[in-house]
Amino acid sequence: MSQEMSPEMKKESPRMKILFLAAEAVPFAKVGGLADVAGALPKTLRSLGHDVRLMIPRYGTIRSDQFHFEKIGTPYPIPVGPGEELIHLVGTTLEGGEELPVYLIWNDLYFSSRDQVYGFEDDAQRFTVFGRAALAALPMLGWQPDVIHANDWHTGIVPAWLNTDGQCDPFYRSIATLFTIHNLAYQGVTGRLILTFARMDYLNHLPVEQPGTVNWMAQGIAHADLINTVSPTYAQEILQPDMGMGLAPLLQERQDRLSGVLNGLDYDRWNPATDPHIPHPFSVNTLDRRSANKIALQQQARLPVHSDVPLIGMVTRLDHIKGVDLLPALADWLFQREVQLIVLGSGEPRYHRMLEELQASYPGRMRVFLKFDDPLARRIYAGADIFLMPSVVEPCGLGQMIAMRYGCVPVVRAVGGLADTVSDNAALRGRGTGFVFSEFSPEACQEALERALDTYTQEPDAWRGLQLRGMRADFSWTASAQEYIQLYRQAIERHNS
Ligand code: ADP
C-alpha cells in the first residue's frame, strides 16, 4: 500500500472539494467509532492536498470556551415542519498538517439545548434539520463541493435530497455523493410523517422499508452515487440475508456501487512510545520494556504478579455482538491452565452480572472493570499478552488494531474487519499477526486460544515475532485515505455519466 503520493499521482489528482458530513467527530463529540473516523480521515485527506471540510451539529456539550468559534454569515432559514427553522453557522479549525475547516450547525431547539448526541424521541427530526441545514449552508458559503461524503443514517437524507430536489437546482446538480455505512444496526427508521416535516413528500417508498415508515439508512444507500462500508469483508457480509439487517436485497441491487475501505488508526493518538497513560513507554526497538507494563497492570488489577503467566485482556462494549457470551463456556477450560484474564467493559447489565459472577468463581485469576476508562484501556493494550476479540459482528473494529500496535497479540474471530486485519499465524506458517477462528463457538475459540497460549509459553521467539509483525503493520489513515480519494473520483464519474 502506498504511503505518499508520487508527483505523478498528484498531477493526475486535481484538488477535490469534499464536504464530510457526520453526526459526531473527535474532539467535539464522540459516541462510537464514527467520531474517530470523522476526526481523522478529513485531516488526512487535507494533508494529501484536497479541500476537505467537516460539518457536524453543535450539541450543547460542545462548549464555546473549549473551541474558538466564529460566526459565519447571517442566520439563515431552512424549510422544515410547518414553517422555518433558523440556523446559525459557526466555524473553527482543527490543527493537523494543514488546518481543517470545521463548520457547526447551530440551532437551539434541535442541537444546542441537547446534552447528548443521540437518544431523543425526535432524533429523526433533528437529523433532518442537520441534513437540510448542511445543504443550505453551501450557497451561503459560496462553496460548491465536488462530492459530499455522508456517513450513517443521520445523513441519509442528503443523497436522497440531492438525487431528487437537488437535480432541479444548478448549484446542487453536479454534487456527487459517497455514503458510508459504519454500522448497519442503526438505520433511523421512523414514520412517513417525517417526509412532510422534511418537505420531501414525493420521496419514493423503497421495497425494504416497512409500510408507513422511512428508513434513512436505506434512502442513503438507494440514492448515493457510491456506497462503502468500513472493511472489505463487512461489505460482503451485509449482502447475506442473515447479516444484512433487512437491507440485503437493496444492497444486492446496488452491489456494483458497494465496496469496503478499512478504517485507519490515528497514529498520533495510539502510540506506545508516547502514550502518557502507560507507565513504561516502548517501541519495536525497546520491546523488552513492555513487561514492566504487564507487572503494573497485574498490580492495578490486584492479580498475582507473575511476568511469565500469560495475561489475556479484553476491552469492549458489553453487547451481544462483541461475543462476550462465549466467556462462561470457556472459563473452566481456560483457568485449568496458568492464565490470567482482565476484562474492561461496560454495557448491558446482564453482562455486568455475568462477569461479576465469573470473577467471584475464579478469584486471583480474573479481574473485571465494569466502566469506560480510556487510560486503563491503554494500560491493558500495553500490558496484556493476548487480546481477545471474539465478535459476532464487527464492521471494522479498532481494538485489534490498537492491540497489535501495542504489542498485544490478538485472538479474533474471522468476521468483518477482524478478518481483514489479523492474519492467522498457522495459516501463514509462522508469519501471521495473531490467531484466528471461524465458527462462533466456545470450541473454536478455545482452539485458537490454546494455540496462542502454547506459543506464548513454549516458543518465546515466535511470540516476539508475532508482536513485532503486529507493531509494524500499517494501519495508518494514509493508505485508507488514498482509497477514499479513488472512491470520490469514481463517485464523481458515476454522477456525471
Ligand atoms: P465498537 O466501535 O463496536 O465499540 P471498536 O473496536 O471499533 O468497537 O472500538 C472500540 C473503541 O472503544 C476502542 O478504542 C476501545 O479501546 C474503546 N473501548 C471500548 N470499551 C471501552 C471501555 N470500557 N473503556 C475504554 N475504552 C473502551
mmCIF file of C-alpha atoms in Angstrom, residues 205-433:
data_model
loop_
_atom_site.group_PDB
_atom_site.id
_atom_site.type_symbol
_atom_site.label_atom_id
_atom_site.label_comp_id
_atom_site.label_asym_id
_atom_site.label_seq_id
_atom_site.Cartn_x
_atom_site.Cartn_y
_atom_site.Cartn_z
ATOM 1 C CA HIS A 205 -41.147 4.199 -0.752
ATOM 2 C CA LEU A 206 -38.451 1.509 -1.013
ATOM 3 C CA PRO A 207 -39.310 -2.220 -1.043
ATOM 4 C CA VAL A 208 -37.063 -2.759 2.026
ATOM 5 C CA GLU A 209 -38.995 -0.156 4.040
ATOM 6 C CA GLN A 210 -41.846 -1.372 6.230
ATOM 7 C CA PRO A 211 -45.230 0.079 5.233
ATOM 8 C CA GLY A 212 -45.725 3.533 6.726
ATOM 9 C CA THR A 213 -42.044 4.039 7.573
ATOM 10 C CA VAL A 214 -38.966 5.733 6.200
ATOM 11 C CA ASN A 215 -35.571 4.088 6.685
ATOM 12 C CA TRP A 216 -32.938 6.794 6.350
ATOM 13 C CA MET A 217 -30.082 4.311 6.047
ATOM 14 C CA ALA A 218 -31.893 2.637 3.147
ATOM 15 C CA GLN A 219 -32.618 6.005 1.496
ATOM 16 C CA GLY A 220 -28.942 6.951 1.723
ATOM 17 C CA ILE A 221 -27.947 3.623 0.161
ATOM 18 C CA ALA A 222 -30.606 3.900 -2.554
ATOM 19 C CA HIS A 223 -29.679 7.431 -3.657
ATOM 20 C CA ALA A 224 -25.904 7.729 -3.233
ATOM 21 C CA ASP A 225 -23.605 7.537 -6.244
ATOM 22 C CA LEU A 226 -21.359 5.129 -4.349
ATOM 23 C CA ILE A 227 -21.654 3.239 -1.077
ATOM 24 C CA ASN A 228 -18.969 1.770 1.144
ATOM 25 C CA THR A 229 -18.542 0.053 4.490
ATOM 26 C CA VAL A 230 -15.606 0.206 6.871
ATOM 27 C CA SER A 231 -13.971 -3.073 5.835
ATOM 28 C CA PRO A 232 -13.980 -5.188 2.669
ATOM 29 C CA THR A 233 -15.218 -8.321 4.445
ATOM 30 C CA TYR A 234 -18.144 -6.470 6.077
ATOM 31 C CA ALA A 235 -19.104 -5.182 2.602
ATOM 32 C CA GLN A 236 -19.500 -8.810 1.513
ATOM 33 C CA GLU A 237 -21.175 -9.989 4.709
ATOM 34 C CA ILE A 238 -24.024 -7.456 4.600
ATOM 35 C CA LEU A 239 -25.107 -8.822 1.215
ATOM 36 C CA GLN A 240 -26.138 -12.019 3.009
ATOM 37 C CA PRO A 241 -29.715 -12.115 4.325
ATOM 38 C CA ASP A 242 -28.581 -13.170 7.825
ATOM 39 C CA MET A 243 -26.224 -10.177 8.190
ATOM 40 C CA GLY A 244 -27.928 -7.549 6.061
ATOM 41 C CA MET A 245 -30.263 -6.381 8.858
ATOM 42 C CA GLY A 246 -33.195 -6.343 6.433
ATOM 43 C CA LEU A 247 -31.342 -4.312 3.788
ATOM 44 C CA ALA A 248 -29.611 -7.182 1.943
ATOM 45 C CA PRO A 249 -31.989 -7.027 -1.091
ATOM 46 C CA LEU A 250 -31.277 -3.306 -1.559
ATOM 47 C CA LEU A 251 -27.544 -3.781 -1.068
ATOM 48 C CA GLN A 252 -27.540 -6.639 -3.580
ATOM 49 C CA GLU A 253 -29.335 -4.436 -6.075
ATOM 50 C CA ARG A 254 -26.646 -1.770 -5.634
ATOM 51 C CA GLN A 255 -23.759 -4.222 -5.276
ATOM 52 C CA ASP A 256 -21.858 -2.727 -8.221
ATOM 53 C CA ARG A 257 -21.609 0.528 -6.249
ATOM 54 C CA LEU A 258 -20.631 -1.076 -2.928
ATOM 55 C CA SER A 259 -17.083 -1.562 -1.630
ATOM 56 C CA GLY A 260 -15.175 -1.711 1.659
ATOM 57 C CA VAL A 261 -12.375 0.529 2.935
ATOM 58 C CA LEU A 262 -10.723 -0.367 6.189
ATOM 59 C CA ASN A 263 -10.688 2.325 8.845
ATOM 60 C CA GLY A 264 -7.278 3.512 9.875
ATOM 61 C CA LEU A 265 -5.915 4.172 13.322
ATOM 62 C CA ASP A 266 -4.972 7.675 14.410
ATOM 63 C CA TYR A 267 -1.244 7.046 14.960
ATOM 64 C CA ASP A 268 -0.846 10.262 16.931
ATOM 65 C CA ARG A 269 -3.406 9.135 19.480
ATOM 66 C CA TRP A 270 -2.363 5.486 19.631
ATOM 67 C CA ASN A 271 1.383 5.213 20.030
ATOM 68 C CA PRO A 272 3.005 3.084 22.779
ATOM 69 C CA ALA A 273 6.170 5.207 22.579
ATOM 70 C CA THR A 274 4.383 8.443 23.508
ATOM 71 C CA ASP A 275 1.194 7.329 25.287
ATOM 72 C CA PRO A 276 1.083 9.367 28.521
ATOM 73 C CA HIS A 277 -1.182 6.819 30.215
ATOM 74 C CA ILE A 278 1.153 3.848 30.122
ATOM 75 C CA PRO A 279 3.772 3.674 32.857
ATOM 76 C CA HIS A 280 6.640 2.385 30.674
ATOM 77 C CA PRO A 281 6.527 3.642 27.063
ATOM 78 C CA PHE A 282 8.104 1.343 24.480
ATOM 79 C CA SER A 283 8.544 0.788 20.766
ATOM 80 C CA VAL A 284 9.663 -2.005 18.430
ATOM 81 C CA ASN A 285 13.243 -1.156 19.408
ATOM 82 C CA THR A 286 12.577 -1.285 23.146
ATOM 83 C CA LEU A 287 10.051 -4.115 23.353
ATOM 84 C CA ASP A 288 11.735 -5.515 26.476
ATOM 85 C CA ARG A 289 10.386 -2.551 28.435
ATOM 86 C CA ARG A 290 6.880 -3.801 27.783
ATOM 87 C CA SER A 291 6.978 -6.426 30.570
ATOM 88 C CA ALA A 292 7.104 -3.649 33.189
ATOM 89 C CA ASN A 293 3.662 -2.572 31.947
ATOM 90 C CA LYS A 294 2.367 -6.104 32.489
ATOM 91 C CA ILE A 295 3.560 -6.060 36.081
ATOM 92 C CA ALA A 296 1.995 -2.637 36.668
ATOM 93 C CA LEU A 297 -1.267 -3.914 35.185
ATOM 94 C CA GLN A 298 -1.279 -7.038 37.367
ATOM 95 C CA GLN A 299 -0.720 -4.799 40.387
ATOM 96 C CA GLN A 300 -3.525 -2.439 39.396
ATOM 97 C CA ALA A 301 -5.853 -5.419 38.844
ATOM 98 C CA ARG A 302 -4.757 -6.932 42.155
ATOM 99 C CA LEU A 303 -3.788 -10.173 40.421
ATOM 100 C CA PRO A 304 -0.689 -12.151 41.463
ATOM 101 C CA VAL A 305 2.390 -10.573 39.846
ATOM 102 C CA HIS A 306 3.933 -13.184 37.552
ATOM 103 C CA SER A 307 5.655 -11.973 34.434
ATOM 104 C CA ASP A 308 5.565 -15.475 32.881
ATOM 105 C CA VAL A 309 1.869 -16.247 33.318
ATOM 106 C CA PRO A 310 0.007 -15.405 30.100
ATOM 107 C CA LEU A 311 -2.294 -12.449 30.636
ATOM 108 C CA ILE A 312 -5.370 -12.164 28.402
ATOM 109 C CA GLY A 313 -7.062 -8.766 28.049
ATOM 110 C CA MET A 314 -10.421 -7.642 26.702
ATOM 111 C CA VAL A 315 -11.556 -4.029 26.183
ATOM 112 C CA THR A 316 -15.073 -3.983 24.870
ATOM 113 C CA ARG A 317 -18.592 -2.711 24.867
ATOM 114 C CA LEU A 318 -20.626 -5.355 26.707
ATOM 115 C CA ASP A 319 -23.020 -6.192 23.922
ATOM 116 C CA HIS A 320 -24.096 -9.482 22.382
ATOM 117 C CA ILE A 321 -22.313 -8.642 19.111
ATOM 118 C CA LYS A 322 -18.947 -8.487 20.886
ATOM 119 C CA GLY A 323 -19.086 -12.243 21.615
ATOM 120 C CA VAL A 324 -18.848 -11.993 25.409
ATOM 121 C CA ASP A 325 -21.372 -14.844 25.680
ATOM 122 C CA LEU A 326 -18.505 -17.258 24.986
ATOM 123 C CA LEU A 327 -16.714 -16.471 28.258
ATOM 124 C CA PRO A 328 -18.700 -18.629 30.737
ATOM 125 C CA ALA A 329 -18.368 -21.674 28.480
ATOM 126 C CA LEU A 330 -14.611 -21.104 28.151
ATOM 127 C CA ALA A 331 -13.812 -20.301 31.770
ATOM 128 C CA ASP A 332 -13.448 -23.828 33.217
ATOM 129 C CA TRP A 333 -11.107 -24.917 30.463
ATOM 130 C CA LEU A 334 -9.197 -21.634 30.492
ATOM 131 C CA PHE A 335 -8.495 -21.467 34.198
ATOM 132 C CA GLN A 336 -7.259 -25.059 34.348
ATOM 133 C CA ARG A 337 -4.207 -23.525 32.755
ATOM 134 C CA GLU A 338 -1.907 -20.959 34.312
ATOM 135 C CA VAL A 339 -3.683 -17.948 32.837
ATOM 136 C CA GLN A 340 -4.951 -14.544 33.973
ATOM 137 C CA LEU A 341 -7.838 -12.610 32.404
ATOM 138 C CA ILE A 342 -8.670 -8.910 32.684
ATOM 139 C CA VAL A 343 -11.901 -7.572 31.169
ATOM 140 C CA LEU A 344 -12.643 -3.852 30.863
ATOM 141 C CA GLY A 345 -16.130 -3.198 29.576
ATOM 142 C CA SER A 346 -19.436 -1.502 30.040
ATOM 143 C CA GLY A 347 -22.823 -2.036 28.512
ATOM 144 C CA GLU A 348 -25.746 -4.344 29.104
ATOM 145 C CA PRO A 349 -26.493 -5.052 32.790
ATOM 146 C CA ARG A 350 -26.873 -8.801 32.158
ATOM 147 C CA TYR A 351 -23.222 -8.934 31.079
ATOM 148 C CA HIS A 352 -22.135 -6.906 34.096
ATOM 149 C CA ARG A 353 -23.768 -9.563 36.305
ATOM 150 C CA MET A 354 -22.315 -12.428 34.274
ATOM 151 C CA LEU A 355 -18.778 -11.054 34.553
ATOM 152 C CA GLU A 356 -19.081 -10.332 38.270
ATOM 153 C CA GLU A 357 -20.181 -13.924 38.841
ATOM 154 C CA LEU A 358 -17.267 -15.248 36.811
ATOM 155 C CA GLN A 359 -14.833 -13.077 38.733
ATOM 156 C CA ALA A 360 -16.196 -14.452 42.008
ATOM 157 C CA SER A 361 -15.773 -18.023 40.730
ATOM 158 C CA TYR A 362 -12.110 -17.570 39.775
ATOM 159 C CA PRO A 363 -10.534 -15.376 42.445
ATOM 160 C CA GLY A 364 -6.984 -14.327 41.778
ATOM 161 C CA ARG A 365 -7.284 -15.373 38.136
ATOM 162 C CA MET A 366 -9.735 -12.953 36.674
ATOM 163 C CA ARG A 367 -10.449 -9.248 37.190
ATOM 164 C CA VAL A 368 -13.291 -7.276 35.670
ATOM 165 C CA PHE A 369 -13.592 -3.492 35.465
ATOM 166 C CA LEU A 370 -17.151 -2.502 34.598
ATOM 167 C CA LYS A 371 -16.736 1.031 33.301
ATOM 168 C CA PHE A 372 -15.479 3.109 30.391
ATOM 169 C CA ASP A 373 -11.898 4.064 31.202
ATOM 170 C CA ASP A 374 -9.608 5.150 28.366
ATOM 171 C CA PRO A 375 -6.338 5.280 30.395
ATOM 172 C CA LEU A 376 -6.981 1.781 31.771
ATOM 173 C CA ALA A 377 -7.798 0.520 28.268
ATOM 174 C CA ARG A 378 -4.393 1.797 27.153
ATOM 175 C CA ARG A 379 -2.661 0.053 30.068
ATOM 176 C CA ILE A 380 -4.387 -3.199 29.085
ATOM 177 C CA TYR A 381 -3.264 -2.876 25.451
ATOM 178 C CA ALA A 382 0.269 -2.146 26.699
ATOM 179 C CA GLY A 383 0.430 -4.825 29.402
ATOM 180 C CA ALA A 384 -1.640 -7.853 28.393
ATOM 181 C CA ASP A 385 -0.037 -10.578 26.256
ATOM 182 C CA ILE A 386 -3.154 -11.654 24.357
ATOM 183 C CA PHE A 387 -6.115 -9.529 23.229
ATOM 184 C CA LEU A 388 -9.346 -11.488 22.890
ATOM 185 C CA MET A 389 -11.988 -10.197 20.444
ATOM 186 C CA PRO A 390 -14.438 -12.986 19.520
ATOM 187 C CA SER A 391 -17.076 -10.756 17.877
ATOM 188 C CA VAL A 392 -20.327 -11.999 16.348
ATOM 189 C CA VAL A 393 -20.359 -8.950 14.007
ATOM 190 C CA GLU A 394 -17.511 -6.465 13.519
ATOM 191 C CA PRO A 395 -17.848 -3.816 10.768
ATOM 192 C CA CYS A 396 -14.182 -2.828 11.219
ATOM 193 C CA GLY A 397 -13.003 -3.000 14.834
ATOM 194 C CA LEU A 398 -10.366 -0.759 16.350
ATOM 195 C CA GLY A 399 -9.475 -2.836 19.400
ATOM 196 C CA GLN A 400 -7.496 -5.445 17.478
ATOM 197 C CA MET A 401 -5.534 -2.771 15.584
ATOM 198 C CA ILE A 402 -4.676 -0.886 18.768
ATOM 199 C CA ALA A 403 -3.682 -4.164 20.441
ATOM 200 C CA MET A 404 -1.285 -5.012 17.609
ATOM 201 C CA ARG A 405 0.224 -1.530 17.687
ATOM 202 C CA TYR A 406 0.850 -2.035 21.415
ATOM 203 C CA GLY A 407 2.449 -5.492 21.033
ATOM 204 C CA CYS A 408 -0.567 -7.388 22.374
ATOM 205 C CA VAL A 409 -1.243 -10.402 20.169
ATOM 206 C CA PRO A 410 -4.892 -10.698 19.045
ATOM 207 C CA VAL A 411 -7.073 -13.795 19.139
ATOM 208 C CA VAL A 412 -10.069 -12.966 16.978
ATOM 209 C CA ARG A 413 -12.989 -14.439 15.095
ATOM 210 C CA ALA A 414 -12.689 -14.171 11.301
ATOM 211 C CA VAL A 415 -15.525 -11.708 10.816
ATOM 212 C CA GLY A 416 -15.731 -8.241 9.209
ATOM 213 C CA GLY A 417 -12.689 -6.066 9.789
ATOM 214 C CA LEU A 418 -11.132 -8.646 12.117
ATOM 215 C CA ALA A 419 -10.733 -10.985 9.130
ATOM 216 C CA ASP A 420 -9.150 -8.137 7.142
ATOM 217 C CA THR A 421 -6.615 -7.025 9.766
ATOM 218 C CA VAL A 422 -5.421 -10.104 11.660
ATOM 219 C CA SER A 423 -3.646 -12.930 9.844
ATOM 220 C CA ASP A 424 -3.570 -16.366 11.409
ATOM 221 C CA ASN A 425 -0.111 -17.499 12.438
ATOM 222 C CA ALA A 426 -0.599 -21.116 11.427
ATOM 223 C CA ALA A 427 -2.207 -20.282 8.076
ATOM 224 C CA LEU A 428 0.787 -18.068 7.290
ATOM 225 C CA ARG A 429 3.273 -20.714 8.511
ATOM 226 C CA GLY A 430 4.558 -18.681 11.411
ATOM 227 C CA ARG A 431 4.403 -15.275 9.659
ATOM 228 C CA GLY A 432 0.988 -14.139 10.917
ATOM 229 C CA THR A 433 -0.011 -11.411 13.349
#
